[in-house]
Short mmCIF file of C-alpha atoms and ligand atoms in Angstrom, two decimals:
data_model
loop_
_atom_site.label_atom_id
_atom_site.label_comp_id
_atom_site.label_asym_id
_atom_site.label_seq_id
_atom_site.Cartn_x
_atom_site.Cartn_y
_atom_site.Cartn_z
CA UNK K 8 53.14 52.00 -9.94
CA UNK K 9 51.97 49.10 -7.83
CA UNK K 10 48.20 49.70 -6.06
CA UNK K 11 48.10 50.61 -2.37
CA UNK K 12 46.03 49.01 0.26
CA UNK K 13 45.23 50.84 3.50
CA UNK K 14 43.52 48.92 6.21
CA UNK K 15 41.90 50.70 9.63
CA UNK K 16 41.81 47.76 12.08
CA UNK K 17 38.99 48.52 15.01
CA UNK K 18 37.99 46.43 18.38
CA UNK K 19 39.67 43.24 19.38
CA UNK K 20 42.12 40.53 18.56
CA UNK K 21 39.76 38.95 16.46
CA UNK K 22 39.73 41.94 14.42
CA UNK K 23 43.40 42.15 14.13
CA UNK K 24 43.76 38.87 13.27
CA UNK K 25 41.11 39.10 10.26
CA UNK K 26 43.48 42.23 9.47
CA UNK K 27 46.55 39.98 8.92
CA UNK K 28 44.93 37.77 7.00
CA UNK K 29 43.25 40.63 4.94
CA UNK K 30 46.82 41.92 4.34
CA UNK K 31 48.27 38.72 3.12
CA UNK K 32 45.67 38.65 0.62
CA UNK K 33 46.39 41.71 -0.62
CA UNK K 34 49.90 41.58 -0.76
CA UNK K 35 49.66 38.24 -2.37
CA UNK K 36 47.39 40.02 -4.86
CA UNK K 37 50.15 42.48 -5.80
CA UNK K 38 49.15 45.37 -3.77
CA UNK K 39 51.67 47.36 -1.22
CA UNK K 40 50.55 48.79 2.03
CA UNK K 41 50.12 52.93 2.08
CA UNK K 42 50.60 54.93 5.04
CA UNK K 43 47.47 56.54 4.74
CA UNK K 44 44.12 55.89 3.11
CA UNK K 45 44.54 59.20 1.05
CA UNK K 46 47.47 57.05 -0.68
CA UNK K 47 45.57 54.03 -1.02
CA UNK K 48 44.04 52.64 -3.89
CA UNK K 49 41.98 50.58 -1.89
CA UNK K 50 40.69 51.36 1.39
CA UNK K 51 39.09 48.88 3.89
CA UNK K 52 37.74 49.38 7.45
CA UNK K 53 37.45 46.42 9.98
CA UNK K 54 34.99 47.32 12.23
CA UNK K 55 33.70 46.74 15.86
CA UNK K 56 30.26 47.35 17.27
CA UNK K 57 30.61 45.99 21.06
CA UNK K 58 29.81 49.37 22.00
CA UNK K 59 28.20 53.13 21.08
CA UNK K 60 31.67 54.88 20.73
CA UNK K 61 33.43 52.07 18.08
CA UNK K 62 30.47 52.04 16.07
CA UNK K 63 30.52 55.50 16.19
CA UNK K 64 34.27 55.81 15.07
CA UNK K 65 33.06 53.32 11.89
CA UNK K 66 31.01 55.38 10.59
CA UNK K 67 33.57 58.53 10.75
CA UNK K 68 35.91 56.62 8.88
CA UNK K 69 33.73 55.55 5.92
CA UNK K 70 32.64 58.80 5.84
CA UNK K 71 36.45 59.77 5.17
CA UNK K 72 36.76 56.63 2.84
CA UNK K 73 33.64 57.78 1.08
CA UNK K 74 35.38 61.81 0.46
CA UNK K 75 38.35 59.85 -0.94
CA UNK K 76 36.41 58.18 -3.34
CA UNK K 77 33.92 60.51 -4.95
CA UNK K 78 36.50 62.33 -6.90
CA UNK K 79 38.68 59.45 -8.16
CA UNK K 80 36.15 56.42 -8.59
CA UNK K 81 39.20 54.02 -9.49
CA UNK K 82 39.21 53.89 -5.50
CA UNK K 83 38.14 50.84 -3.47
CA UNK K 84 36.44 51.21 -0.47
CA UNK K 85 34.99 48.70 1.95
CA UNK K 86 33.89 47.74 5.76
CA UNK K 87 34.48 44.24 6.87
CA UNK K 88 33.83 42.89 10.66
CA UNK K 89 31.33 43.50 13.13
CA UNK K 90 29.44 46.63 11.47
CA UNK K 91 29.43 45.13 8.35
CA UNK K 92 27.62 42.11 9.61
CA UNK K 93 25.34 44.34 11.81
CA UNK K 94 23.75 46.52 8.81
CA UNK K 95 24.68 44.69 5.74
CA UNK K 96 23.07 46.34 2.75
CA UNK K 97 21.83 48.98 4.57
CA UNK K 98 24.73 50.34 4.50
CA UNK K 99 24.66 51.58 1.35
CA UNK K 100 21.66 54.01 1.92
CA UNK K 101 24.85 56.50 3.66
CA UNK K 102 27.15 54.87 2.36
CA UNK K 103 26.10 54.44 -1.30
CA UNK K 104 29.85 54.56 -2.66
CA UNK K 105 31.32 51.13 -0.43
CA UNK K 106 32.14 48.35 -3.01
CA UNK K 107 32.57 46.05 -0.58
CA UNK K 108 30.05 44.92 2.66
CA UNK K 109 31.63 41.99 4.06
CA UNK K 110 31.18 39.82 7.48
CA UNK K 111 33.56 38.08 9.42
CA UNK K 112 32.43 34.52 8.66
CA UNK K 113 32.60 35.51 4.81
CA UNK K 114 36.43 36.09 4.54
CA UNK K 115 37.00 33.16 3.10
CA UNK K 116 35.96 34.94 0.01
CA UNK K 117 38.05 37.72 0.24
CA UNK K 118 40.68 36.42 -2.33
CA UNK K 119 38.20 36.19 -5.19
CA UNK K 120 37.37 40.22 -4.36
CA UNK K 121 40.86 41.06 -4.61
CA UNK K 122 41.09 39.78 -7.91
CA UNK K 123 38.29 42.16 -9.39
CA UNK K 124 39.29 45.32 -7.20
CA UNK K 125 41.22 46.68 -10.32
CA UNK K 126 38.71 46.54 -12.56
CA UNK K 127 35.27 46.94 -13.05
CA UNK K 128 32.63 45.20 -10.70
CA UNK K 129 29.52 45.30 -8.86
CA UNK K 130 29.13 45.37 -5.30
CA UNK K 131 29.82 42.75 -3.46
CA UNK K 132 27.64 42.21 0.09
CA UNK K 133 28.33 38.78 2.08
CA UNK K 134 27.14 38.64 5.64
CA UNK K 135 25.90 35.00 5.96
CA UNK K 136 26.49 33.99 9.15
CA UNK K 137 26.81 29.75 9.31
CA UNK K 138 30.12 29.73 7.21
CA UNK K 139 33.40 28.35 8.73
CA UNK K 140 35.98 30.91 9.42
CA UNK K 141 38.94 31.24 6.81
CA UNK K 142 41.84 29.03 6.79
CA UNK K 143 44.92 31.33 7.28
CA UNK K 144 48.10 30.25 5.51
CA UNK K 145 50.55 32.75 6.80
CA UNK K 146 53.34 33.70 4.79
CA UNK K 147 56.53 35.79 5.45
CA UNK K 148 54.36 38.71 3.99
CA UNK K 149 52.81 39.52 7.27
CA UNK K 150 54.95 37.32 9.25
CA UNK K 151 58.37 38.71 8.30
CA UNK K 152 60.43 39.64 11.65
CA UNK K 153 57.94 38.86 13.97
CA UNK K 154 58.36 36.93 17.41
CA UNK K 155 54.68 36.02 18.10
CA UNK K 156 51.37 35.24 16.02
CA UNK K 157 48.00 34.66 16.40
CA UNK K 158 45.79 31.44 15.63
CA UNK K 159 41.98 31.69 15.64
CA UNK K 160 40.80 28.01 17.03
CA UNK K 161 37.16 29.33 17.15
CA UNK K 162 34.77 31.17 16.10
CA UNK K 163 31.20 32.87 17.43
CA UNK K 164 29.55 32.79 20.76
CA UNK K 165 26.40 30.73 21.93
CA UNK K 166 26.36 32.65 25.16
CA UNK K 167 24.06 35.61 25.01
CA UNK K 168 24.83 38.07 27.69
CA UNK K 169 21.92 40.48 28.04
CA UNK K 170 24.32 43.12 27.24
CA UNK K 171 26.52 41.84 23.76
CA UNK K 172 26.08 41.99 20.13
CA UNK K 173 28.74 39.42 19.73
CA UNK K 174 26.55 36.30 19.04
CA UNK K 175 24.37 38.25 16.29
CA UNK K 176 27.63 39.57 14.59
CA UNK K 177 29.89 36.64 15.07
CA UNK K 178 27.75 33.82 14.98
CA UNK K 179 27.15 30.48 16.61
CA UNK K 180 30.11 29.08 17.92
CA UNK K 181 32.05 26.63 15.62
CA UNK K 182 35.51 25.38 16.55
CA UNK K 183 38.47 24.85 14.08
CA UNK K 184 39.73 21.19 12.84
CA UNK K 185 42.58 20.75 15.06
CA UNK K 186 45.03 19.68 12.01
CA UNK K 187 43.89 23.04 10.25
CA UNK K 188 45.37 24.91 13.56
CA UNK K 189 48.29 22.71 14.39
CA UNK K 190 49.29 23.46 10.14
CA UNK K 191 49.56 27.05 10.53
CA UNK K 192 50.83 26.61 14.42
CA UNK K 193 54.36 24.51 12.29
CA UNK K 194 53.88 27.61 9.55
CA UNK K 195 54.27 30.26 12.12
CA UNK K 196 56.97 28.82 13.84
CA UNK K 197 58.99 27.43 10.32
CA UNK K 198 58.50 31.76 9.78
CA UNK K 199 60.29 32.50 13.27
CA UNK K 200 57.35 33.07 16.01
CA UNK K 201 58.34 32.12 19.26
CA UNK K 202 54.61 33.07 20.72
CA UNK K 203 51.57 31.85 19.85
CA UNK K 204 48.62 32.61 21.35
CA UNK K 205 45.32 31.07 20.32
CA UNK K 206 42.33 33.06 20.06
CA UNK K 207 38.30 32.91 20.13
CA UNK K 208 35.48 34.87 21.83
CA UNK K 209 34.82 32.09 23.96
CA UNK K 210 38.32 30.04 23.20
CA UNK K 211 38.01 27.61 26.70
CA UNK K 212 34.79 26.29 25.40
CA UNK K 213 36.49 25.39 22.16
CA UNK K 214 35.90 21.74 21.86
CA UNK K 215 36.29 19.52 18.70
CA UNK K 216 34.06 16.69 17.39
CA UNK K 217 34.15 14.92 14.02
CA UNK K 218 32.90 11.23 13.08
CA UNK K 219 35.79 9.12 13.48
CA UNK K 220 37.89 11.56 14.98
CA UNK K 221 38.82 11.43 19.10
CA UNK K 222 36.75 14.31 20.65
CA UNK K 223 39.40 17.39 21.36
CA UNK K 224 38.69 19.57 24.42
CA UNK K 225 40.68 22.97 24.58
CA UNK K 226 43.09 21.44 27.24
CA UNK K 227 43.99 18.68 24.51
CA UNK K 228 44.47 21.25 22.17
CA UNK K 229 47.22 23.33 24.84
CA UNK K 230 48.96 20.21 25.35
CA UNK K 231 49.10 19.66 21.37
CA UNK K 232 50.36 22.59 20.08
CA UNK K 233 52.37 23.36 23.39
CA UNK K 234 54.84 20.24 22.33
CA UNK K 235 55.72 21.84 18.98
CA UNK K 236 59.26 21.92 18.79
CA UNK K 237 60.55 25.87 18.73
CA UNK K 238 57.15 27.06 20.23
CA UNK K 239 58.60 29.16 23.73
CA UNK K 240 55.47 30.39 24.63
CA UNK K 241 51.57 29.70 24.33
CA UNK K 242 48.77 31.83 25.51
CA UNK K 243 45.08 31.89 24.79
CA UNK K 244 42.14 34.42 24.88
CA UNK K 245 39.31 35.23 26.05
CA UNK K 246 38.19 32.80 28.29
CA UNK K 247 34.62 32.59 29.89
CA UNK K 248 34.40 31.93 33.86
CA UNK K 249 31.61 29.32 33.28
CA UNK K 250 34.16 27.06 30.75
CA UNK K 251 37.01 27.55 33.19
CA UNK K 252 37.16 23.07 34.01
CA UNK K 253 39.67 22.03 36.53
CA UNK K 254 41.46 20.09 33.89
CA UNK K 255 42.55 23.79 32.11
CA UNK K 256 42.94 25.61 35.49
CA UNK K 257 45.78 22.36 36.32
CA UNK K 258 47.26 22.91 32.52
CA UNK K 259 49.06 25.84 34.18
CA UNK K 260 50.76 23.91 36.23
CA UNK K 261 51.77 20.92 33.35
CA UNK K 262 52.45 22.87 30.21
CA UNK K 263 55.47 23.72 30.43
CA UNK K 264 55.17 26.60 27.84
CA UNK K 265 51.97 28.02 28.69
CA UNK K 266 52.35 31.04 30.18
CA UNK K 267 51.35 32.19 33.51
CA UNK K 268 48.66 34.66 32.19
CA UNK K 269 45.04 34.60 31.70
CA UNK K 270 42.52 36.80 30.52
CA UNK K 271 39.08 36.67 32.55
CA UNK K 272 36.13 38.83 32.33
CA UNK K 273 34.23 38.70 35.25
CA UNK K 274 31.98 42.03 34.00
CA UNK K 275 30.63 42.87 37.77
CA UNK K 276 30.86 42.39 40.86
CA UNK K 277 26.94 41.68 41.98
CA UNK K 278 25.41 38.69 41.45
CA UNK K 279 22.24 40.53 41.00
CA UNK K 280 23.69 42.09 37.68
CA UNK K 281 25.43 38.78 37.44
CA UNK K 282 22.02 37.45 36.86
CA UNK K 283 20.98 40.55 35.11
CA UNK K 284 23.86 39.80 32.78
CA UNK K 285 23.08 36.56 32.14
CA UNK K 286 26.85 35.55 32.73
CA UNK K 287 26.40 31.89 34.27
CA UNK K 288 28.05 32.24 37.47
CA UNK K 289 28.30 34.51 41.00
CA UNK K 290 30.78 36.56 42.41
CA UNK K 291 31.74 33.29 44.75
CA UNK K 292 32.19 31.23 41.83
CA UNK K 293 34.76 33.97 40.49
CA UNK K 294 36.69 34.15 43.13
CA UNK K 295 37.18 30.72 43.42
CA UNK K 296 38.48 30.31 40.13
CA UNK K 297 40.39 32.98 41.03
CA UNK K 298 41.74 31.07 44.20
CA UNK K 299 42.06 28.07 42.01
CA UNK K 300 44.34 29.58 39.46
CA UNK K 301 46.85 30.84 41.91
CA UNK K 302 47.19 27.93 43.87
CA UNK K 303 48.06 26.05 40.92
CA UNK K 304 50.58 28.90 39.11
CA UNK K 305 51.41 31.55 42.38
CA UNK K 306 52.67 33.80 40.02
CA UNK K 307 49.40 34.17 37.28
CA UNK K 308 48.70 37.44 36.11
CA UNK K 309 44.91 37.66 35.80
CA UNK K 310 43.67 40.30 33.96
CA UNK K 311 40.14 40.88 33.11
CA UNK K 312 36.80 43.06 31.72
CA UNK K 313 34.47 45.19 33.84
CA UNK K 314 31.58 47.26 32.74
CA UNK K 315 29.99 49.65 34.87
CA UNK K 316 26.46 51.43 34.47
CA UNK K 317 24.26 48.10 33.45
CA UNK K 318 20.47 48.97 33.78
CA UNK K 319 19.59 48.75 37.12
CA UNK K 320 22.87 48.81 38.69
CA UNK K 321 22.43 50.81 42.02
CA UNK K 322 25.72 51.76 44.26
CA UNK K 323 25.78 49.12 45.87
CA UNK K 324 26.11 46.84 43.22
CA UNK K 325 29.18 49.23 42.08
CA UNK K 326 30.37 49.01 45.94
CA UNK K 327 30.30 44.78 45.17
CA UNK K 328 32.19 45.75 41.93
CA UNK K 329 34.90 47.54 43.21
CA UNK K 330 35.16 44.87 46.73
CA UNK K 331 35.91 42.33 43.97
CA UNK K 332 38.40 44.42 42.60
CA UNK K 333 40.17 44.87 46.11
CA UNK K 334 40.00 41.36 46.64
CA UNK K 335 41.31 39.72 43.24
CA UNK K 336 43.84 42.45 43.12
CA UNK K 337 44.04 42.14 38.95
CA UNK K 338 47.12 42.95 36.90
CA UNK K 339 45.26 45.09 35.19
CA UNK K 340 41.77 45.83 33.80
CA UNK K 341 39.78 46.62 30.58
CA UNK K 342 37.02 49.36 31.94
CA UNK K 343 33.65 50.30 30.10
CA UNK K 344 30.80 51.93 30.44
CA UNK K 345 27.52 50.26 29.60
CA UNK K 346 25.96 51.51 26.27
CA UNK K 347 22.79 49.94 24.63
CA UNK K 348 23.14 47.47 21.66
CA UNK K 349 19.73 46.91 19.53
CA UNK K 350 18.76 43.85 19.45
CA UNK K 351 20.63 42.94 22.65
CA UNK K 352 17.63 41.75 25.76
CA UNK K 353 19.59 45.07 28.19
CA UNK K 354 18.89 47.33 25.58
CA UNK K 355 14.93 46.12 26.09
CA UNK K 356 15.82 46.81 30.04
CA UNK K 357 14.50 49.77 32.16
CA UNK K 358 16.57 51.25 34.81
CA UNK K 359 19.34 52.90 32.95
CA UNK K 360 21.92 54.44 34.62
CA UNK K 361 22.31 58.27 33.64
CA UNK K 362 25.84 59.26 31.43
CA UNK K 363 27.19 61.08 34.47
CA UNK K 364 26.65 58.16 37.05
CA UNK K 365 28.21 56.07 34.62
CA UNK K 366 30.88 58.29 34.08
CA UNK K 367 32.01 59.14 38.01
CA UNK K 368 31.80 55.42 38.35
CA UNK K 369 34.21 54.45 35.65
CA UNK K 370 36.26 57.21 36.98
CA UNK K 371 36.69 55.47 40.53
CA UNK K 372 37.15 52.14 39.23
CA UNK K 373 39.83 52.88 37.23
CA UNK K 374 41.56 55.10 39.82
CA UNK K 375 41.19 51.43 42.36
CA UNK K 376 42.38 49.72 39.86
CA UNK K 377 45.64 51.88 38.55
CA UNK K 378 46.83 52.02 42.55
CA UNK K 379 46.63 48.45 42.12
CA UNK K 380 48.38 48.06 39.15
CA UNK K 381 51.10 50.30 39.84
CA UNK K 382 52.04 48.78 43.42
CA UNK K 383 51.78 45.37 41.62
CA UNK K 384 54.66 46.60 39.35
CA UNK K 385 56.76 48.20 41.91
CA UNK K 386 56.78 44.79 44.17
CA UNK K 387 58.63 43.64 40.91
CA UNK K 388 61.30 45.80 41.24
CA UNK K 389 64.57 44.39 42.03
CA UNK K 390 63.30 40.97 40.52
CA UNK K 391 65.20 39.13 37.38
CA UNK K 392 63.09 37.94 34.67
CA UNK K 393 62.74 36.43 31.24
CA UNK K 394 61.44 38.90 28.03
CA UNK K 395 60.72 37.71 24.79
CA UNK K 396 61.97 40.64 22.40
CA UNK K 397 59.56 42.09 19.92
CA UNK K 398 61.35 44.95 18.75
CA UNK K 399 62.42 48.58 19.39
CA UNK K 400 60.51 50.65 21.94
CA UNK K 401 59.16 53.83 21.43
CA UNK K 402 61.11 54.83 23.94
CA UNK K 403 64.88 55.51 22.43
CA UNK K 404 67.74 53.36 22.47
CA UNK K 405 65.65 50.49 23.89
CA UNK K 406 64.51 47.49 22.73
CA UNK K 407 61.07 46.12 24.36
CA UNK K 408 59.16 42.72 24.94
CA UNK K 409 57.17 41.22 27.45
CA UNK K 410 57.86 38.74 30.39
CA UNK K 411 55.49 35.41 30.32
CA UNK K 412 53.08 37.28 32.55
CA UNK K 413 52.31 39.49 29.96
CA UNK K 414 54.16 42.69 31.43
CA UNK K 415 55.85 45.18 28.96
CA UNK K 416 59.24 45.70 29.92
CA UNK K 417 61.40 48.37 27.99
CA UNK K 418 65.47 47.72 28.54
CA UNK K 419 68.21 49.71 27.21
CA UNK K 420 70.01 48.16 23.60
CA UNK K 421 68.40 48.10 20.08
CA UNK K 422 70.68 45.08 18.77
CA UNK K 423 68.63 43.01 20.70
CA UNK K 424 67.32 40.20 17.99
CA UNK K 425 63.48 39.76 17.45
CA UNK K 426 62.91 36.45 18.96
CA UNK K 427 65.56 36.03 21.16
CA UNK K 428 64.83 35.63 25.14
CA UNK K 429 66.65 38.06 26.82
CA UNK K 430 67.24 38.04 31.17
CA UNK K 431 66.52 41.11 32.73
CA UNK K 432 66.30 42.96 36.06
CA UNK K 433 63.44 44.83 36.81
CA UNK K 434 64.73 48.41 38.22
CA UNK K 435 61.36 50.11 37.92
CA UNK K 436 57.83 49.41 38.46
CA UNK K 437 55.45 52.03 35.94
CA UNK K 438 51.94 52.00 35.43
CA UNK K 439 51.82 50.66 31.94
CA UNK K 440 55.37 49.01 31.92
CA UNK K 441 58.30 48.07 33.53
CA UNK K 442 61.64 49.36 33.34
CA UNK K 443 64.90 46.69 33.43
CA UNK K 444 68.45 45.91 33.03
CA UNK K 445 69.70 43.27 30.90
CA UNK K 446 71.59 40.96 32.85
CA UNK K 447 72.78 38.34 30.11
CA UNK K 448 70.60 36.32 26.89
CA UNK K 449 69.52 32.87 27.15
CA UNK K 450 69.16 30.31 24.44
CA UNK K 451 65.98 30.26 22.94
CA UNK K 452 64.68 26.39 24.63
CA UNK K 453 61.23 26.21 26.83
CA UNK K 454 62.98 24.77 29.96
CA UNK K 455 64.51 28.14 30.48
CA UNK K 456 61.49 29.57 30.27
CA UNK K 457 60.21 28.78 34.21
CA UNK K 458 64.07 28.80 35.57
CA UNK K 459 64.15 32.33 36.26
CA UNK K 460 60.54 33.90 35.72
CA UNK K 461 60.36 36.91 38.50
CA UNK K 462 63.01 35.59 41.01
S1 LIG H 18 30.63 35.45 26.32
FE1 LIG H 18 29.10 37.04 26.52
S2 LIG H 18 30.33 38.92 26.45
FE2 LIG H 18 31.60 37.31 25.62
S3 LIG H 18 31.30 37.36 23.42
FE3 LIG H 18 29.87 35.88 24.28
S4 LIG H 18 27.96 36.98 24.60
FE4 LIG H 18 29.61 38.48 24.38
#
């Protein structure tokens, strides 16, 4: 019987994309994915430390992996990402049973450890930090059926925000050779992705530089992978407010394919925390991106990240927070509450905020934010549109996909083909999703794409 794999993916795109590319490894190595990591022969958790509660998930999971193993030591257990980087080795103090402590700029690696899981071997532990992140080759093993992909262009963070772990577990930022991502941009699509949306913690300050070589911002980059023939629809994320140049803001506007959705944290709404925060610009600055953006694409979605509860953060900072809200008037929002990361200059800060402050905040601002959401979603109502179909919703009898704004929409009919672009009219405006018709299929060529987006 062929070994099983099991894989529990944790925190952000980043993650998921290392996941992928862990899969295709394995699968390449022979293995089959289980359902669970009872059934697995080899069980691996990717891991995320941004704040208390994933790290805290982590750890319940190895625990699990660790119960699995004890009685049958034929099993294979590891942690890869963020955690792994964090602790290293000392993870094996509770953890004494992991074969495998891995980072995410060691990954390259991973092959060579799949070829020794079924048999005996030491431990492996590789968190150094400087190395280039792997070269993904995808193959129809994890790309089979799909209508969009992911492409990491960089890697790391050099920013430092008082409050992240990111540049200690990620690493200095280092941006990929732009033949390396325009390779597996022409793989992804020869495999059938219509999407492709390129990622990095900082992507907008991705910028490439090699002796002998023309210097490659991130706007270059768009425009270069944007003209690839059978590519629909690019998108990036995350971007930073400080790397958002005039000359990406007015790519909206001239790529064609790039679609009218971005992804901006602006993390608070003070410029006192602002400064607290050490995130390079002020509350003006944001909303004149912000202004910026929409008078170059009227119809962006902006979405974004907030955290509430920093140290020191009195109500009326929080007041400033949700004013900003009100104003911008997001698509929708990714809300935390502040929690201490060693290492990190906030958790060195005095002033913190109690749980239950941080709590009744977080409570508010989402509450602002899902009236906002919601009435954003009914103005669509009655409005045609283009979807991009990914497959069947949960929702019976109905296939689902999203518009080029980034908006789930759910529509009756599961013969719908992965891939294709389907028209649609919105008949309901939900919280989470929309609700639509389909009013006909279009052939699967950019210049449709802007034709009929929300008329
Ligand atoms: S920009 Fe700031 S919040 Fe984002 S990953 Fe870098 S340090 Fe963290």
């Amino acid at each position: 019987m062929r070994r099983r794999f099991y894989i529990q993916t944790m925190g952000c795109q980043m993650n998921v994309h290392d996941s992928e590319f862990l899969s295709q490894c394995l699968i390449q190595g022979g293995y089959v994915p289980a359902e669970r990591p009872e059934d697995a022969d080899v069980v691996l958790a990717n891991t995320c430390v941004v704040r208390a509660k994933p790290e805290q998930k982590a750890y319940s999971f190895l625990g699990r992996a660790s119960a699995l193993k004890a009685p049958d030591p034929s099993k294979f257990i590891g942690i890869v990402g963020c955690l792994a980087q964090m602790k290293g080795e000392l993870l094996l103090k509770r953890f004494p049973l992991l074969d495998l402590i891995m980072g995410p700029r060691e990954l390259s690696r991973f092959p060579e450890v799949v070829k020794q899981m079924d048999r005996p071997h030491g431990k492996t532990v590789a968190t150094r930090l400087e190395l280039a992140p792997p070269c993904h080759a995808p193959d129809h093993t994890c790309f089979h059926n799909k209508a969009t992909g992911y492409i990491s262009v960089m890697e790391g963070c050099n920013n430092f925000c008082t409050y992240c772990i990111v540049p200690y577990v990620r690493g200095r930022e280092i941006s990929r050779d732009p033949d390396q991502i325009m390779a597996e941009a022409i793989r992804l699509i020869a495999l059938g992705i219509k999407e492709i949306t390129l990622l990095g913690q900082n992507v907008n300050s991705y910028v490439w530089e090699a002796p002998g070589r023309q210097r490659l911002s991130f706007s270059g980059l768009l425009q270069q992978v944007s003209q690839l023939k059978g590519l629909l629809r690019l998108r990036f994320v995350t971007s930073h407010p400080k790397d958002l140049s005039d000359e990406l803001i007015s790519c909206f506007a001239a790529i064609e394919n790039l679609c009218p959705h971005i992804h901006l944290p602006f993390q608070a709404g003070s410029n006192r925390i602002l400064r607290l925060m050490g995130r390079g610009y002020t509350r003006e600055d944001y909303l004149h991106l912000v202004q910026k953006l929409r008078k170059v694409r009227p119809d962006i979605a902006i979405t974004s990240d907030v955290m509430v509860g920093f140290p020191g953060e009195t109500d009326q900072d929080f007041q400033d927070t949700l004013d900003l809200i009100r104003q911008v008037r997001f698509d929708s929002l990714f809300s935390f509450k502040y929690s201490d990361r060693k290492g990190t200059a906030a958790d060195q800060m005095g002033n913190k905020i109690d749980e239950l402050t941080k709590g009744s905040r977080l409570h508010a601002l989402q509450d602002l934010q899902k009236r906002i959401t919601l009435e954003k979603n009914k103005e669509l109502e009655g409005r045609k549109t283009v979807v991009l179909v990914e497959g069947k919703s949960k929702r019976g009898n109905q296939s689902t996909g999203r518009t080029a704004s980034h908006k789930v929409v759910n529509f009756p009919g599961i013969s719908w083909e992965i891939g294709a672009l389907v028209k649609v009219l919105i008949e309901k405006g939900f919280l989470n999703s929309l609700q639509g018709k389909p009013i006909g299929s279009l052939s699967p060529v950019k210049e449709n794409l802007r034709s009929i987006e929300m008329k």
